[in-house]
Short mmCIF file of C-alpha atoms in Angstrom, two decimals:
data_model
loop_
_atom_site.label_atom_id
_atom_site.label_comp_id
_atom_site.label_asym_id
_atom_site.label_seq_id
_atom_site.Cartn_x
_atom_site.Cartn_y
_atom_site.Cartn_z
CA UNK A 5 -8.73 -37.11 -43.72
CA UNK A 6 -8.12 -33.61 -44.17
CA UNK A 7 -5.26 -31.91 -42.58
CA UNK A 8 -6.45 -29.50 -40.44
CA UNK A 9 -6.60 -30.78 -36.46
CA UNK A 10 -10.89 -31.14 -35.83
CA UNK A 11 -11.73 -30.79 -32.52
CA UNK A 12 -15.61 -31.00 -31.08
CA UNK A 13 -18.15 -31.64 -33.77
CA UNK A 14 -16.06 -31.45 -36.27
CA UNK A 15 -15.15 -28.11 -35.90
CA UNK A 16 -11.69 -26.76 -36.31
CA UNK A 17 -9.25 -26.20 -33.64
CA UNK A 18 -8.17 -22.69 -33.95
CA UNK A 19 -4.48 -22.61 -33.38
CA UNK A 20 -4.12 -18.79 -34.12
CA UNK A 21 -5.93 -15.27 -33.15
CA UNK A 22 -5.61 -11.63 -34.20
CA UNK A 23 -4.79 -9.40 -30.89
CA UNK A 24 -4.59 -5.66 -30.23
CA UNK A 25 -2.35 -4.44 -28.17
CA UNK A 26 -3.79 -1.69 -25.75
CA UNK A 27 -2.86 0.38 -22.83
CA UNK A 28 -4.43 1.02 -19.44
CA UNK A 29 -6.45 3.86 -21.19
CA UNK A 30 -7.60 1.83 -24.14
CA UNK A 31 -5.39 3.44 -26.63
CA UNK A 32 -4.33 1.18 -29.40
CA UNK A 33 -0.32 0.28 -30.29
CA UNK A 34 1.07 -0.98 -32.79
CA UNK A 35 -1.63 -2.85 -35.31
CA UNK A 36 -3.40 -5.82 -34.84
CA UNK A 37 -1.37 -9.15 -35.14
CA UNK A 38 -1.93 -12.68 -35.61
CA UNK A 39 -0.46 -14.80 -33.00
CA UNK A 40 -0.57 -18.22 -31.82
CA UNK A 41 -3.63 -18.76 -29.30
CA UNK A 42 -1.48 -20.61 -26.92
CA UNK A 43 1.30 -17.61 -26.52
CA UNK A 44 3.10 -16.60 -23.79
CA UNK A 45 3.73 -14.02 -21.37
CA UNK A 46 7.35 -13.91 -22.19
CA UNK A 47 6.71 -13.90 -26.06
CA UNK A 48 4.34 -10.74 -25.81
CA UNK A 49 6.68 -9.45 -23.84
CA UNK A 50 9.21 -9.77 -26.32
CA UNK A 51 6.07 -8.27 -29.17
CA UNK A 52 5.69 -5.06 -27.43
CA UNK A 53 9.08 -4.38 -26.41
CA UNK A 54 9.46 -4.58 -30.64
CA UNK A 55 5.94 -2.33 -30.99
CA UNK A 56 7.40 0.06 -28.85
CA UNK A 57 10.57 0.30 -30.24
CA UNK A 58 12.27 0.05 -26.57
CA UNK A 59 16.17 -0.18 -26.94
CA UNK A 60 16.17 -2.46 -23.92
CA UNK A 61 13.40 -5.26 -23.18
CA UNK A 62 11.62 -3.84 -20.15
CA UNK A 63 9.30 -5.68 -18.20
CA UNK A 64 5.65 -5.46 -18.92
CA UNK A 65 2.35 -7.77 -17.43
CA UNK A 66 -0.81 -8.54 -19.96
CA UNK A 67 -4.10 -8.84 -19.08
CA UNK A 68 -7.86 -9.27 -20.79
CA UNK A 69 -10.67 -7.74 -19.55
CA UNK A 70 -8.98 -7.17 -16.14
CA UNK A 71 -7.77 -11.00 -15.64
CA UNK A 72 -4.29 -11.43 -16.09
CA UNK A 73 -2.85 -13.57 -18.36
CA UNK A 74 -0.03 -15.53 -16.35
CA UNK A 75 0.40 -19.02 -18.32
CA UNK A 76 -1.20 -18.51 -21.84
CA UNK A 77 -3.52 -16.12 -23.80
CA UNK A 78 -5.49 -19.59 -24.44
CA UNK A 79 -6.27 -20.25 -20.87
CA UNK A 80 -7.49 -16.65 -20.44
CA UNK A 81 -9.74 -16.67 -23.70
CA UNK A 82 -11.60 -20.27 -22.43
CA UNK A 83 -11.87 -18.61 -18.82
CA UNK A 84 -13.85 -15.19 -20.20
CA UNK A 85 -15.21 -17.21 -22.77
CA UNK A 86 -13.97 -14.63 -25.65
CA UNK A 87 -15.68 -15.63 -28.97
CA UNK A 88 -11.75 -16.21 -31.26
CA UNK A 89 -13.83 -14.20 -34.52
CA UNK A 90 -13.21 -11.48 -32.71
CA UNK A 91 -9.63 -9.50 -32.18
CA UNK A 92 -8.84 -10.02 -28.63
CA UNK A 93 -7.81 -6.61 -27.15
CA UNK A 94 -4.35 -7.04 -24.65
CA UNK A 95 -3.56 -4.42 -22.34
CA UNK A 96 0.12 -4.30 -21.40
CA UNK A 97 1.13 -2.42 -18.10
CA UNK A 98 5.03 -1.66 -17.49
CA UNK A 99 6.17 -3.39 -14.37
CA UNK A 100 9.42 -1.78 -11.81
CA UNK A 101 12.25 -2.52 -13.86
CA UNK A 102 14.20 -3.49 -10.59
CA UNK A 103 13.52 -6.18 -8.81
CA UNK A 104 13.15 -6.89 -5.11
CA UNK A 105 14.68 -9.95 -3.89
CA UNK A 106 12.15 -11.96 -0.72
CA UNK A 107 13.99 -11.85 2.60
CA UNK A 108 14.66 -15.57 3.76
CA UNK A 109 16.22 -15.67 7.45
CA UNK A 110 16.72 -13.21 10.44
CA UNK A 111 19.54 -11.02 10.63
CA UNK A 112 19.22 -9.81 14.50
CA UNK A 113 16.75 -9.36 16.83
CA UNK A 114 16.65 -6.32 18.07
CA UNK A 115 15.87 -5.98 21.75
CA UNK A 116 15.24 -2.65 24.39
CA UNK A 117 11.49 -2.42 23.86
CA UNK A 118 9.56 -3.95 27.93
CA UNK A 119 6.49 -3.48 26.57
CA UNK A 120 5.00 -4.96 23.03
CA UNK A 121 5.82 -3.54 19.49
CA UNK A 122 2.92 -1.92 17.84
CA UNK A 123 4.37 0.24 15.70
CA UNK A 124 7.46 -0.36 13.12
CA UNK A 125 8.10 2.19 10.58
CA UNK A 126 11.31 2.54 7.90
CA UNK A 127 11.70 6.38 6.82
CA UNK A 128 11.95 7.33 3.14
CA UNK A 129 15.26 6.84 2.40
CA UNK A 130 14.94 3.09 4.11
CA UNK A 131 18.40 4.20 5.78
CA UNK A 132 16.25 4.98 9.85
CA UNK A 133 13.80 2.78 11.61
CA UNK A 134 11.18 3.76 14.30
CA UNK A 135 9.62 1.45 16.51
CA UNK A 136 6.94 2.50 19.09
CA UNK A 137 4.45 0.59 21.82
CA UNK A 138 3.77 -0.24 24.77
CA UNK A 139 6.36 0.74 27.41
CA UNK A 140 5.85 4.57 26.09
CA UNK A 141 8.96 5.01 23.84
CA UNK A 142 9.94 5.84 20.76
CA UNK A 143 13.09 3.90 19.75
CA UNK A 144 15.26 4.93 16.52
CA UNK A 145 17.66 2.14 15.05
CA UNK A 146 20.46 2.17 12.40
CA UNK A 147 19.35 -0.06 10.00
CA UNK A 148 22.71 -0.93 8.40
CA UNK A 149 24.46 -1.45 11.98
CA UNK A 150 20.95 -3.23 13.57
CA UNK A 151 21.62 -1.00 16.57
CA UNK A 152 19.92 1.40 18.80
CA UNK A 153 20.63 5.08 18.50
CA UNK A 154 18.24 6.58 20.51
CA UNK A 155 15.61 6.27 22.66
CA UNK A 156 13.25 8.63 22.53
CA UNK A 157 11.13 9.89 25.55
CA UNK A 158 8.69 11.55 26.65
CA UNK A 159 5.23 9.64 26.40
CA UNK A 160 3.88 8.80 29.86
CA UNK A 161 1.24 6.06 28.12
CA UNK A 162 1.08 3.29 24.92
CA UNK A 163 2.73 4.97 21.87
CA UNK A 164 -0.49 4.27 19.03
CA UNK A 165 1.03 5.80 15.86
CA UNK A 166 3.96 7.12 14.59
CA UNK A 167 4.92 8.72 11.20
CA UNK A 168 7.85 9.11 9.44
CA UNK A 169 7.80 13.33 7.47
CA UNK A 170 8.51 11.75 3.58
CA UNK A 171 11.69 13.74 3.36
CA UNK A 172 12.98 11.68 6.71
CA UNK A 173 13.94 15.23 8.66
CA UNK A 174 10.72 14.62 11.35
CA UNK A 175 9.67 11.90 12.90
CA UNK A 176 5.85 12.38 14.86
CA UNK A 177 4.54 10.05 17.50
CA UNK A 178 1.00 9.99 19.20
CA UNK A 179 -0.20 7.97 22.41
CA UNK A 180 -2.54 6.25 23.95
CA UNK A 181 -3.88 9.47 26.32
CA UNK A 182 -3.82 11.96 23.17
CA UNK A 183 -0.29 13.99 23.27
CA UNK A 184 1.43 14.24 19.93
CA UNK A 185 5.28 14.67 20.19
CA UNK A 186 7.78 15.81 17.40
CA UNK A 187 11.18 14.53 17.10
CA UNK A 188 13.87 15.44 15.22
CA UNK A 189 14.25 12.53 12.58
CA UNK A 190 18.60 12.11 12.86
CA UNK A 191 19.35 13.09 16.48
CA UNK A 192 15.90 12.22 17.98
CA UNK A 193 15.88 15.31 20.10
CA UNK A 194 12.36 16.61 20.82
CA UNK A 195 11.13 19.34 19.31
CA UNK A 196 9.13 21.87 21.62
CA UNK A 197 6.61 20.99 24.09
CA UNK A 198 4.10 17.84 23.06
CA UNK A 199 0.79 18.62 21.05
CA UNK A 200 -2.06 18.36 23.16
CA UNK A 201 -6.05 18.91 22.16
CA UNK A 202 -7.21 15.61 21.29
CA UNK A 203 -8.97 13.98 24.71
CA UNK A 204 -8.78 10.42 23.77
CA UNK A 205 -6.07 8.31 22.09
CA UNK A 206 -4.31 8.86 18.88
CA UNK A 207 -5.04 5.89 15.95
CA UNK A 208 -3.49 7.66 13.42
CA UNK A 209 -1.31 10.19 11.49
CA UNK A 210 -0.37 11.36 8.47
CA UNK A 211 1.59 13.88 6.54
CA UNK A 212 0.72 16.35 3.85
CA UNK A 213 1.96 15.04 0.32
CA UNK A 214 5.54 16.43 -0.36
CA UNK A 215 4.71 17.46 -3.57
CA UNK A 216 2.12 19.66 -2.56
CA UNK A 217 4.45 21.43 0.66
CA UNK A 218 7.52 21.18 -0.48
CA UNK A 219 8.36 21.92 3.41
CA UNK A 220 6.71 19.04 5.60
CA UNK A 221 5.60 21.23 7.91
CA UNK A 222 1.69 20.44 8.50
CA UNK A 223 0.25 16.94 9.12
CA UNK A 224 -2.93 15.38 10.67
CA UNK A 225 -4.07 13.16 13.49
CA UNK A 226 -7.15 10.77 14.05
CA UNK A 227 -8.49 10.46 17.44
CA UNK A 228 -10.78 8.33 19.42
CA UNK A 229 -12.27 11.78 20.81
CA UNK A 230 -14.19 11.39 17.33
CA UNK A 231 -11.98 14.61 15.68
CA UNK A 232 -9.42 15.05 13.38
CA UNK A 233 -6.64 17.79 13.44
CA UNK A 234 -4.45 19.53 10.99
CA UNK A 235 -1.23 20.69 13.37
CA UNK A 236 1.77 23.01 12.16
CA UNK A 237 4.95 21.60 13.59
CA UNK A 238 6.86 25.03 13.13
CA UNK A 239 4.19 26.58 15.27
CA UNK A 240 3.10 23.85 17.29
CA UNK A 241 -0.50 24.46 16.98
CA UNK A 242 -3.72 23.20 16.06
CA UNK A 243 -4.44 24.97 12.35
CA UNK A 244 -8.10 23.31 12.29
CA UNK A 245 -9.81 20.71 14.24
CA UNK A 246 -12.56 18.65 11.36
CA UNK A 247 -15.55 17.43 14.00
CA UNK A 248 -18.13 15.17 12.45
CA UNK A 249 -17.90 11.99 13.40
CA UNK A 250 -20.39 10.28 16.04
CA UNK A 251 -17.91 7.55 17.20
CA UNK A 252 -13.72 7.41 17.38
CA UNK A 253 -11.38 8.03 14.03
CA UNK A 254 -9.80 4.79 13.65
CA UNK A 255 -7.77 6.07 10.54
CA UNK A 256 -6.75 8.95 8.43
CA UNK A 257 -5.17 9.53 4.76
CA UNK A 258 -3.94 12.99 3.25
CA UNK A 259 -4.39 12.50 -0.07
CA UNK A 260 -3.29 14.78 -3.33
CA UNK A 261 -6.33 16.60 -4.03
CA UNK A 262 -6.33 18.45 -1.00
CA UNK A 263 -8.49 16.37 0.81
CA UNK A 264 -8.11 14.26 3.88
CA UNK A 265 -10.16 11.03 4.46
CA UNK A 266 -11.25 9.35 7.42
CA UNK A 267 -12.07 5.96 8.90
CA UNK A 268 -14.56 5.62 11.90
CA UNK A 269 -16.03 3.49 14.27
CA UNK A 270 -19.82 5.54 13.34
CA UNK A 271 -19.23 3.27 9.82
CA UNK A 272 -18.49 6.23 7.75
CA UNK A 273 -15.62 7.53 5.88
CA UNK A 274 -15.30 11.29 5.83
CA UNK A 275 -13.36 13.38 2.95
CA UNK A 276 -12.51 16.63 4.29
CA UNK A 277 -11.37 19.90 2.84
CA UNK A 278 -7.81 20.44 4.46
CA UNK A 279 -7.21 24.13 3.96
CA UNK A 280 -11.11 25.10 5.32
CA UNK A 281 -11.32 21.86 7.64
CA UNK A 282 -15.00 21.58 5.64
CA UNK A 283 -16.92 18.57 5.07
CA UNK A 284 -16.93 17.71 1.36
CA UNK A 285 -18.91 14.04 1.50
CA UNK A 286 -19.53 11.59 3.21
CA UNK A 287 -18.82 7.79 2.29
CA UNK A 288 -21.58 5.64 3.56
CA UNK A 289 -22.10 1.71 3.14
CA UNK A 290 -20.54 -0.55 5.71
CA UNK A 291 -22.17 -1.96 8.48
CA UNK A 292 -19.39 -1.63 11.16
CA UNK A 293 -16.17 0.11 12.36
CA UNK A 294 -14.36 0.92 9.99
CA UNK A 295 -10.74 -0.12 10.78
CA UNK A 296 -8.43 0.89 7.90
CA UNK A 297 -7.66 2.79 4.75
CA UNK A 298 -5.08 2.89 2.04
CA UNK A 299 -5.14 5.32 -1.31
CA UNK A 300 -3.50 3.46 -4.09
CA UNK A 301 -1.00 6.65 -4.68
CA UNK A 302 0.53 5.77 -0.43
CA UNK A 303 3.55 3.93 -1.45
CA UNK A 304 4.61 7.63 -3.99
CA UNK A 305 3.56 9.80 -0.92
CA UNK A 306 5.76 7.85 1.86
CA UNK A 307 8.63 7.47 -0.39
CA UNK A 308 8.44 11.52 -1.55
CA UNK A 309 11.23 12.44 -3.17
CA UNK A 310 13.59 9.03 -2.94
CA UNK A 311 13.78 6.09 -5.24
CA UNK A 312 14.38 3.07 -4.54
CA UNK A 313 17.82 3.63 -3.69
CA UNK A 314 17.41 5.92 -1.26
CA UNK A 315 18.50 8.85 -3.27
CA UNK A 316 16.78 12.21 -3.43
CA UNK A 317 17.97 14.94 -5.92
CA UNK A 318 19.70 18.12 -4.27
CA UNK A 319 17.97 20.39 -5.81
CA UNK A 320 14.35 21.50 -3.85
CA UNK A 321 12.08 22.22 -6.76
CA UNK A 322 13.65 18.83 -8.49
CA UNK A 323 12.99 16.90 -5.22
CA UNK A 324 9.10 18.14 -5.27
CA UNK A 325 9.56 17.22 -9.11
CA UNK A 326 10.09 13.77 -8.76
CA UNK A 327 7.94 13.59 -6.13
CA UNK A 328 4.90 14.52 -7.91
CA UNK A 329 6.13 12.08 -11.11
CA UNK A 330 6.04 9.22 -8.77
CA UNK A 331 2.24 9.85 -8.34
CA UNK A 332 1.21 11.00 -11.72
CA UNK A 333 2.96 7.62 -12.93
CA UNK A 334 1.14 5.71 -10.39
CA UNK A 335 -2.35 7.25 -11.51
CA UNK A 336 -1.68 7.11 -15.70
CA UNK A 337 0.05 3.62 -15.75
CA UNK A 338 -3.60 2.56 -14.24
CA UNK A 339 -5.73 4.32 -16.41
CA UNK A 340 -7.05 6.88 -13.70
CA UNK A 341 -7.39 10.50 -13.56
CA UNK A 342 -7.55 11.19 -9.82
CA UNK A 343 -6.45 8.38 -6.89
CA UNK A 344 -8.94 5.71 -5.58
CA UNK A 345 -9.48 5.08 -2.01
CA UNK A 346 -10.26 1.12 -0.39
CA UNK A 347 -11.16 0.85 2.93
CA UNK A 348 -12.25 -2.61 5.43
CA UNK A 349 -14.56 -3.07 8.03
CA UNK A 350 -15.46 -5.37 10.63
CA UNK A 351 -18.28 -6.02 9.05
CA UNK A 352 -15.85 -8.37 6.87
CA UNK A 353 -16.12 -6.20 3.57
CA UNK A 354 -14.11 -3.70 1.65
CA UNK A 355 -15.06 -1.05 -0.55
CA UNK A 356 -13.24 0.68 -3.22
CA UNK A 357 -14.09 4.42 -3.78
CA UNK A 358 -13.60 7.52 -5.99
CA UNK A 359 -13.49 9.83 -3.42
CA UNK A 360 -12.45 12.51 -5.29
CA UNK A 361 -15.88 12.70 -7.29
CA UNK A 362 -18.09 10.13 -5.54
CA UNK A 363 -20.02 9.24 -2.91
CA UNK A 364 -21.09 5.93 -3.85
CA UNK A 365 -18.57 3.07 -3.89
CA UNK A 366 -16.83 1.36 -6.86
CA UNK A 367 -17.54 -1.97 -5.56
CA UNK A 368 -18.20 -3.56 -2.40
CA UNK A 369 -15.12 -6.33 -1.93
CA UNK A 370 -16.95 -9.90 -0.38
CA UNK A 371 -15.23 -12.66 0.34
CA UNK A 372 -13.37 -12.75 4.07
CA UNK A 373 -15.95 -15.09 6.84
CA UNK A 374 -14.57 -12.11 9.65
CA UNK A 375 -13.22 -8.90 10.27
CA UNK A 376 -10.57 -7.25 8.19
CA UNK A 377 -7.64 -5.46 10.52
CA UNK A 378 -5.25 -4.36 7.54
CA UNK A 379 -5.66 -3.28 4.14
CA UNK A 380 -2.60 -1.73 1.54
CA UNK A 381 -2.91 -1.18 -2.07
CA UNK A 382 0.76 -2.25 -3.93
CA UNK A 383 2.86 0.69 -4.82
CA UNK A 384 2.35 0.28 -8.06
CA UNK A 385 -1.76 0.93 -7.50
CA UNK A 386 -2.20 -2.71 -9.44
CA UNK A 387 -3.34 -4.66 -6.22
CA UNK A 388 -5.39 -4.54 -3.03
CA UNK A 389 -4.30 -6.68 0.30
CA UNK A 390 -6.51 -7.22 2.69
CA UNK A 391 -5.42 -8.84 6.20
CA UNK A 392 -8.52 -10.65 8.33
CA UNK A 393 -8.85 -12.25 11.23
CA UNK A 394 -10.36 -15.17 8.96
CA UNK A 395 -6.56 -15.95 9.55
CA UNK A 396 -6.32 -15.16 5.25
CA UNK A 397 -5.08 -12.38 2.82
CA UNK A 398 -7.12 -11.76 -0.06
CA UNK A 399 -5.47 -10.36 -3.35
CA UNK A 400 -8.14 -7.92 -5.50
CA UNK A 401 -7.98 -5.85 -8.75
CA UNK A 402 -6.45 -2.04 -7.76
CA UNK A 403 -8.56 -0.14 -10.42
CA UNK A 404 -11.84 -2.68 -9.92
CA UNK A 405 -11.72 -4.44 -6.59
CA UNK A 406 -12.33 -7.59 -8.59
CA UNK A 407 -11.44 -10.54 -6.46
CA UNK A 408 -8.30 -12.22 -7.84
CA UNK A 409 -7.24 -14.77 -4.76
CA UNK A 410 -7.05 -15.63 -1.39
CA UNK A 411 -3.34 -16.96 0.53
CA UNK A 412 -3.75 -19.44 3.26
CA UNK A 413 -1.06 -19.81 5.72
CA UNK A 414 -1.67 -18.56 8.75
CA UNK A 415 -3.42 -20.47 11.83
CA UNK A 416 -4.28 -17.32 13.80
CA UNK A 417 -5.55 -13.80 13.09
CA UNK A 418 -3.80 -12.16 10.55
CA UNK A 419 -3.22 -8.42 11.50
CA UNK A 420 -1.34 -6.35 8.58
CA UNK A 421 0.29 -6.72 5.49
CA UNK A 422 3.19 -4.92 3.22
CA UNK A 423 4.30 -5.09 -0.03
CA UNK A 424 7.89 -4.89 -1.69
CA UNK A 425 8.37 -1.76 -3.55
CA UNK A 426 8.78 -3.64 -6.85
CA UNK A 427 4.89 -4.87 -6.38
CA UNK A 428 6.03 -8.43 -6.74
CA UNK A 429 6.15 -9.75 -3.00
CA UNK A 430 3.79 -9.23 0.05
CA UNK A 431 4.35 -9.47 3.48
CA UNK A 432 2.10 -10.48 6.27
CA UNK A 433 2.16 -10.55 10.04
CA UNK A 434 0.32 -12.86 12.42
CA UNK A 435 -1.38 -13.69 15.95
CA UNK A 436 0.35 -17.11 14.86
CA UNK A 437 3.65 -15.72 16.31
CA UNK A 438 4.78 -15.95 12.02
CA UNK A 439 5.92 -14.12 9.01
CA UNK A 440 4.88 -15.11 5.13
CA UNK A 441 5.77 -14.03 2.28
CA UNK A 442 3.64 -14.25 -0.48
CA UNK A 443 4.57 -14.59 -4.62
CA UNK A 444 2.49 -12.22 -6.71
CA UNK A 445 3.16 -14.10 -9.25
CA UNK A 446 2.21 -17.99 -8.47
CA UNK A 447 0.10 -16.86 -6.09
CA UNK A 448 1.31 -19.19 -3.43
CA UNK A 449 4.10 -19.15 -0.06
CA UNK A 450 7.45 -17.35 -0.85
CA UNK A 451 8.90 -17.93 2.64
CA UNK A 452 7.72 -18.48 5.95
CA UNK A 453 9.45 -16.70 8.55
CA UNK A 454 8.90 -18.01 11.81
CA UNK A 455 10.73 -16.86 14.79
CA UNK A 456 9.06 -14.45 16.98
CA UNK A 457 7.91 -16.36 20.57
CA UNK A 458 4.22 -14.26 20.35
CA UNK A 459 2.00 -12.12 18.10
CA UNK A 460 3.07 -10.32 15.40
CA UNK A 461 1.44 -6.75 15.70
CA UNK A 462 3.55 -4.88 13.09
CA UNK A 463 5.77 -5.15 10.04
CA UNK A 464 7.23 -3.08 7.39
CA UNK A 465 9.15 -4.12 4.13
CA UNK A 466 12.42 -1.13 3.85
CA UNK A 467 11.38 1.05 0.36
CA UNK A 468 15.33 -0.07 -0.95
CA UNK A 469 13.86 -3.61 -0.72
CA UNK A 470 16.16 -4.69 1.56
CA UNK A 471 15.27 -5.49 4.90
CA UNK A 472 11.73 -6.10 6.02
CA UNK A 473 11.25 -5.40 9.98
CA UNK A 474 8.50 -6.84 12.61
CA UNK A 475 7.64 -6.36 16.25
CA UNK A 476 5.14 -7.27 18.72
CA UNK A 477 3.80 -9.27 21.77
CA UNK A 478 7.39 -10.79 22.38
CA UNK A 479 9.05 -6.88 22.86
CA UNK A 480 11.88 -7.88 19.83
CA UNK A 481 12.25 -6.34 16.71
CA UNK A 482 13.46 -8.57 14.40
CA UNK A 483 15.29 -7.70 11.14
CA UNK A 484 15.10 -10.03 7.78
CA UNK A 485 17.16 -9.98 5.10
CA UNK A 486 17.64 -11.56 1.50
#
């Protein structure tokens, strides 16, 4: 009887294993240790807090070969079936050192809207909220106060899409017959005539990257006339109109490399060149409409130059500053040189693509049984949602599309999810009349939020963490808090 533990065949149990600490980028810190096999999260957090010499412990996630370790290295060596001769290599990726508390009960309901909620969007600083749908207006609320300023109008038909300028000065709103209209973001006075050239309805809009204007002057629209335009809001006119698709733009993304991407119902996604209005490529390989797209640097463009405060520095070159930090932090803290692109289908699949300098996809996402509405990467670029009408959300790998899991809740179509800015929560928003929010971290129900009489169309989580907001079939708004 010796006294080393035997396990199987005699062999013995290994109790400890040499690691390597890594980043996103493979580099190496710190030298390789021996640790106990069954450690912790919270102990290598402690580790390379130490290797790192940080003054303060900051909060950091682990993972091997992509799956992260959330109980115990041990349980992530059996599952890739690591051989333990070798040194197990641990990447370590910082995670927002404040955190964002899940909202738990409604606050008010919010009502003026005779027509359904299809739109709810908080502006930049999380301090304004826009609603749009059905009954043709655009409605501003305080956020703190939970009242109506202003109703804006103007739209004679459904209000589609409406977009919030990232330095909160302009709000832009599209409808259901084509017009685009620009409002002035605090007093909600219209500015100039409408935009009209599109002959069908507007699905989407979106604004150039702050860091790249400085002055959010130009943005574009998506159409179901099959065209996308670039529009000057100083000018009020149509700088280029990008024609190429064979069936309606169902969504569009301005991304940082100059290039604006598009989703369409002709099953192709489009990267365009947004000072010539050229075709660059084309981004072929699902079998149906396309319905949505997110860029895992969206959360740094809609937030611009404000943290998570709501505070923006004074200073205009300092503003574009920070603004461009927020996506270069986005891009190195996952390894990537250039941002990555996911969009879903009806044909119940999602892709994940280097637009930048592909053609061909990263992966092609499996898993949901029907159409996907909805999909959002995290803010931090770590995570993929998708929303489908398979009534689930599934949870993938930002930088590989791996699968990672699926949340059950909802009885009915789910239609869109958002995230919390600290990447820890997610949000979704159901044809079950329901609210859930998801934990990141077990993987399982946060809250469920039920309270709206009819579908919920639309939701959005404030950027200060706050408040989350919803709207829909039932013509409320409701408001959620901690």
């Amino acid at each position: 009887g010796g006294g080393e533990e035997r396990g199987e065949g005699g062999a013995e149990t290994t109790t400890k294993v040499f690691v390597q600490f890594q980043t996103v980028d493979n580099e190496e810190k710190g030298s390789q240790l021996e640790v106990p096999i069954d450690i912790d999260p919270k102990h290598m957090r402690e580790l390379i807090n130490q290797i790192l010499g940080n003054e303060e412990q900051l909060p950091y996630s682990f993972s091997v070969n992509d799956t992260e370790i959330k109980a115990s290295l041990k349980s992530v060596i059996e599952e890739e079936k690591l051989s333990l001769e070798q040194v197990v290599r641990i990447t370590y990726q910082p995670q927002a050192v404040f955190r964002v508390r899940s909202v738990t009960r409604c606050s008010s309901t919010l009502t003026g809207h005779t027509g359904a909620i299809l739109h709810v969007h908080f502006s930049a600083d999380g301090k304004s909220l826009a609603s749009g749908g059905g009954d043709g207006t655009v409605r501003l609320w305080d956020v703190q106060t939970s009242t109506q300023l202003k109703i804006l109008k103007g739209h004679k038909n459904w209000v589609q899409a409406v977009a919030w300028s990232p330095d909160g000065s302009i709000l832009i709103s599209g409808d259901s017959k084509g017009e685009i209209r620009i409002w002035d973001g605090k007093t909600g006075v219209a500015k100039g005539k409408p935009l009209r050239g599109h002959k069908d309805y507007i699905s989407s809009l979106a604004w150039e990257p702050y860091h790249n204007a400085e002055v959010c002057r130009r943005f574009c629209s998506g159409s179901k006339d099959n065209t996308i335009k670039i529009w000057d809001i100083v000018t009020k006119r149509a700088l280029l109109s990008m024609s190429g698709h064979t069936a309606g733009v169902r969504a569009v993304r301005w991304g940082c490399e100059g290039l604006i991407y598009s989703a369409s119902q002709d099953r192709s996604i489009k990267v365009w060149d947004c000072e010539r209005g050229t075709l660059v490529r084309s981004l072929e390989g699902h079998a149906h409409w396309v319905n949505g797209l997110t860029l895992n640097v969206d959360y740094a463009l809609r937030i611009g130059p404000y943290d998570h405060q709501g505070r923006a520095p004074s200073d205009a070159k300092e503003r574009v500053a920070v603004a461009q930090e927020k996506v270069k932090k986005v891009l190195k803290e996952n390894g990537l040189q250039y941002e990555l692109l996911c969009s879903c289908s009806d044909d119940f699949t999602c892709f994940l693509w280097d637009p930048v300098r592909s053609k061909k996809p990263l992966i092609r996402m499996t898993g949901h049984q029907q159409p996907i509405n909805h999909v959002a990467f995290s803010p931090d670029g770590r995570y993929i949602a998708s929303a489908s009408f398979d009534n689930s959300v599934r949870l993938w790998h930002g930088t590989t599309g791996k699968f990672i899991g699926v949340f059950r809740a909802h009885v009915q179509d789910v239609y869109m999810c958002c995230w919390s800015a600290d990447s820890r929560l997610l949000l979704s928003a159901s044809k079950d009349s329901t609210l859930v929010v998801w934990n990141l971290k077990t993987k399982k129900i946060k809250h469920q939020l039920p309270g709206h009489s009819d579908e919920v169309y639309a939701c959005d989580w404030s950027p200060d963490g706050h408040k989350v907001c919803s709207g829909g079939k039932d013509k409320v708004l409701k408001v959620w808090v901690t």
